[in-house]
Amino acid sequence: MNDSSMLFRLISVGITAYLLGSISPSYLLGKMLKGIDIREHGSHNAGTANAISTIGFLPGLVTMILDIGKGALSAWIGMRLAGKTGMQIGTVAVVAGHNFPILMHFRGGKGIAAFIGASLISFPAAVAAYLLFSWIGIILSHYIAIGTLVAFTLLPFTGLWLTHGDISWFLTLLAVSFLILLKHRPNFTAIRNRTEQKFYFKKRFETLLKRN
């Protein structure tokens, strides 16, 4: 395959993954089930957690599955069309599309479910590392955003270590981490102002049971 053909494939992967990421299940379900724009309610985020709290557990679960699915599909398309580099571009592009969807005036979600889905195809160990680091951060701080900050600060360096110095994975995870942490800025501000709600696993589970 010549260089121009590969470049065309990589650009195609990036555009396709971005457009897939731009499809927002939580927004569509909010419109269909409640007639609302989910971004104007709850945490104002077009993602799983806000879908659960705003339109219900089952729609939230569907949102999570579809967001993970579009991430996985994007990485798979990238792999089929352009190998490892295609997977990496697909992973970054689907998160970018989810977080900054052109069809929703660039007001999307926070990208974690899309990242998980893409990484299950492209780099499964990154999912395990994310879950480990985020849970440690949440348990120690009782803030989900702190867990996210810990996970995505460490993830690029963990990826570099797991791949024995593969700089392409470091750059991929660095780009994803930037996109995700960028969308968590309001949470970090709220933590500084002591207005962010703390998270307790037992209390959240009991709340979900009562609600459903």
Coordinates of C-alpha atoms in Angstrom, one line a residue:
M1 CA 0.0 0.0 0.0
N2 CA 1.4 3.4 -1.0
D3 CA 1.6 6.4 1.3
S4 CA -1.2 8.3 -0.3
S5 CA -3.6 5.3 0.0
M6 CA -2.7 4.9 3.7
L7 CA -3.2 8.6 4.3
F8 CA -6.6 8.4 2.7
R9 CA -7.5 5.5 4.9
L10 CA -6.3 7.2 8.1
I11 CA -8.3 10.4 7.2
S12 CA -11.4 8.2 6.5
V13 CA -11.0 6.5 9.9
G14 CA -10.7 9.8 11.7
I15 CA -13.8 11.3 10.0
T16 CA -15.9 8.1 10.5
A17 CA -14.9 7.7 14.1
Y18 CA -15.6 11.4 14.9
L19 CA -19.1 11.2 13.3
L20 CA -19.8 7.9 15.2
G21 CA -18.7 9.6 18.4
S22 CA -21.0 12.6 17.6
I23 CA -24.1 10.3 17.8
S24 CA -25.4 10.9 21.4
P25 CA -27.6 8.1 22.8
S26 CA -28.4 10.1 25.9
Y27 CA -29.5 13.1 24.0
L28 CA -31.7 11.0 21.6
L29 CA -33.2 9.0 24.5
G30 CA -33.9 12.2 26.4
K31 CA -35.8 13.6 23.4
M32 CA -37.7 10.4 22.7
L33 CA -38.6 9.4 26.2
K34 CA -39.0 12.7 28.0
G35 CA -39.0 15.3 25.3
I36 CA -36.1 17.1 26.9
D37 CA -32.5 18.1 26.0
I38 CA -30.6 16.2 28.7
R39 CA -27.9 18.9 28.5
E40 CA -30.3 21.3 30.1
H41 CA -31.0 19.1 33.1
G42 CA -29.1 17.4 36.0
S43 CA -25.4 17.7 35.5
H44 CA -25.9 19.2 32.0
N45 CA -23.8 16.3 30.6
A46 CA -24.8 14.1 27.7
G47 CA -23.6 10.9 29.2
T48 CA -24.5 7.8 31.2
A49 CA -24.5 9.2 34.7
N50 CA -26.8 12.1 33.8
A51 CA -29.0 9.8 31.7
I52 CA -29.5 7.6 34.8
S53 CA -30.3 10.5 37.1
T54 CA -32.5 12.4 34.6
I55 CA -34.4 9.8 32.5
G56 CA -33.9 6.5 34.4
F57 CA -31.7 3.6 35.1
L58 CA -32.6 1.5 32.0
P59 CA -32.1 4.4 29.5
G60 CA -28.9 5.2 31.3
L61 CA -27.8 1.5 30.8
V62 CA -28.7 1.7 27.2
T63 CA -26.7 4.9 26.8
M64 CA -23.6 3.3 28.4
I65 CA -23.9 0.2 26.1
L66 CA -24.3 2.3 23.0
D67 CA -21.5 4.7 23.9
I68 CA -19.2 1.8 24.6
G69 CA -20.4 0.2 21.3
K70 CA -19.6 3.2 19.2
G71 CA -16.1 3.4 20.7
A72 CA -15.5 -0.3 20.0
L73 CA -16.8 0.0 16.4
S74 CA -14.6 3.0 15.7
A75 CA -11.5 1.2 16.9
W76 CA -12.5 -1.9 14.9
I77 CA -13.0 0.1 11.7
G78 CA -9.6 1.7 12.3
M79 CA -8.0 -1.7 12.8
R80 CA -9.6 -3.1 9.6
L81 CA -8.7 -0.1 7.4
A82 CA -5.3 0.9 8.8
G83 CA -3.9 -1.4 11.4
K84 CA -2.5 -0.1 14.7
T85 CA -2.4 3.5 13.6
G86 CA -5.9 3.3 12.4
M87 CA -7.0 1.9 15.8
Q88 CA -5.2 4.8 17.6
I89 CA -6.8 7.4 15.4
G90 CA -10.2 5.8 15.8
T91 CA -9.8 5.8 19.5
V92 CA -8.9 9.5 19.7
A93 CA -11.5 10.6 17.1
V94 CA -14.5 8.8 18.7
V95 CA -13.7 10.5 22.0
A96 CA -13.4 13.8 20.3
G97 CA -16.7 13.3 18.6
H98 CA -18.4 12.2 21.8
N99 CA -17.1 15.2 23.7
F100 CA -17.4 17.9 21.0
P101 CA -20.1 16.7 18.5
I102 CA -20.5 19.0 15.5
L103 CA -24.3 18.2 15.2
M104 CA -24.9 19.3 18.9
H105 CA -22.9 22.6 18.7
F106 CA -19.9 20.8 20.3
R107 CA -21.7 20.2 23.6
G108 CA -21.4 16.5 24.3
G109 CA -20.4 14.1 27.0
K110 CA -17.1 13.5 28.8
G111 CA -15.9 10.6 26.7
I112 CA -15.2 7.8 29.2
A113 CA -17.6 5.2 27.9
A114 CA -16.4 5.9 24.3
F115 CA -12.8 5.5 25.5
I116 CA -13.6 2.2 27.2
G117 CA -15.3 0.8 24.1
A118 CA -12.4 1.8 21.8
S119 CA -9.8 0.6 24.2
L120 CA -11.5 -2.8 24.6
I121 CA -10.5 -3.3 20.9
S122 CA -7.3 -1.3 20.6
F123 CA -5.6 -1.6 24.1
P124 CA -7.6 -3.6 26.7
A125 CA -4.9 -3.2 29.4
A126 CA -5.7 0.6 29.3
V127 CA -9.2 -0.2 30.5
A128 CA -7.9 -2.2 33.4
A129 CA -5.5 0.5 34.3
Y130 CA -8.2 3.2 34.1
L131 CA -10.6 1.2 36.3
L132 CA -7.8 0.5 38.9
F133 CA -6.6 4.1 39.1
S134 CA -10.0 5.7 39.1
W135 CA -11.3 3.4 41.8
I136 CA -8.3 4.1 44.0
G137 CA -8.8 7.9 43.5
I138 CA -12.5 7.7 44.2
I139 CA -12.1 5.5 47.3
L140 CA -9.4 7.9 48.7
S141 CA -11.2 11.2 47.9
H142 CA -14.9 10.3 47.5
Y143 CA -14.9 12.4 44.3
I144 CA -15.5 10.8 40.9
A145 CA -13.6 13.7 39.2
I146 CA -10.5 13.1 41.3
G147 CA -10.6 9.4 40.3
T148 CA -10.8 10.5 36.7
L149 CA -7.9 13.0 37.2
V150 CA -5.7 10.3 38.8
A151 CA -6.5 7.8 36.1
F152 CA -6.0 9.9 33.1
T153 CA -2.9 11.6 34.5
L154 CA -1.2 8.2 35.0
L155 CA -2.7 6.5 31.9
P156 CA -0.3 7.8 29.2
F157 CA 2.7 6.8 31.3
T158 CA 1.2 3.5 32.1
G159 CA 0.6 2.9 28.4
L160 CA 4.2 3.7 27.7
W161 CA 5.4 1.2 30.3
L162 CA 3.0 -1.5 29.2
T163 CA 4.1 -1.2 25.6
H164 CA 7.8 -1.1 26.5
G165 CA 8.2 2.5 25.3
D166 CA 5.9 2.7 22.3
I167 CA 5.6 6.4 21.9
S168 CA 2.6 6.1 19.6
W169 CA 0.5 4.7 22.4
F170 CA 1.8 7.3 24.8
L171 CA 0.6 10.1 22.4
T172 CA -2.7 8.3 21.8
L173 CA -3.5 8.1 25.5
L174 CA -2.2 11.6 26.1
A175 CA -4.6 13.0 23.5
V176 CA -7.5 11.0 25.0
S177 CA -6.6 12.1 28.5
F178 CA -6.5 15.7 27.4
L179 CA -9.9 15.5 25.8
I180 CA -11.5 13.8 28.8
L181 CA -9.9 16.0 31.5
L182 CA -10.8 19.1 29.5
K183 CA -14.5 18.2 29.9
H184 CA -14.1 17.7 33.7
R185 CA -12.9 21.3 34.3
P186 CA -16.3 22.3 35.8
N187 CA -16.0 19.4 38.3
F188 CA -12.5 20.4 39.3
T189 CA -13.8 24.0 39.9
A190 CA -16.7 22.7 42.0
I191 CA -14.3 20.6 44.1
R192 CA -12.1 23.7 44.7
N193 CA -15.3 25.6 45.7
R194 CA -16.5 22.7 47.8
T195 CA -19.7 22.4 45.9
E196 CA -19.0 19.1 44.1
Q197 CA -21.1 16.2 45.5
K198 CA -19.1 13.5 47.2
F199 CA -19.5 9.9 46.0
Y200 CA -20.0 6.9 48.3
F201 CA -20.5 3.5 46.7
K202 CA -22.9 2.1 49.3
K203 CA -25.1 5.3 49.4
R204 CA -25.2 5.5 45.5
F205 CA -26.2 1.9 45.2
E206 CA -29.0 2.3 47.8
T207 CA -30.3 5.4 46.0
L208 CA -30.4 3.6 42.7
L209 CA -32.4 0.7 44.3
K210 CA -34.9 3.1 45.7
R211 CA -35.3 5.0 42.5
N212 CA -35.9 1.9 40.5

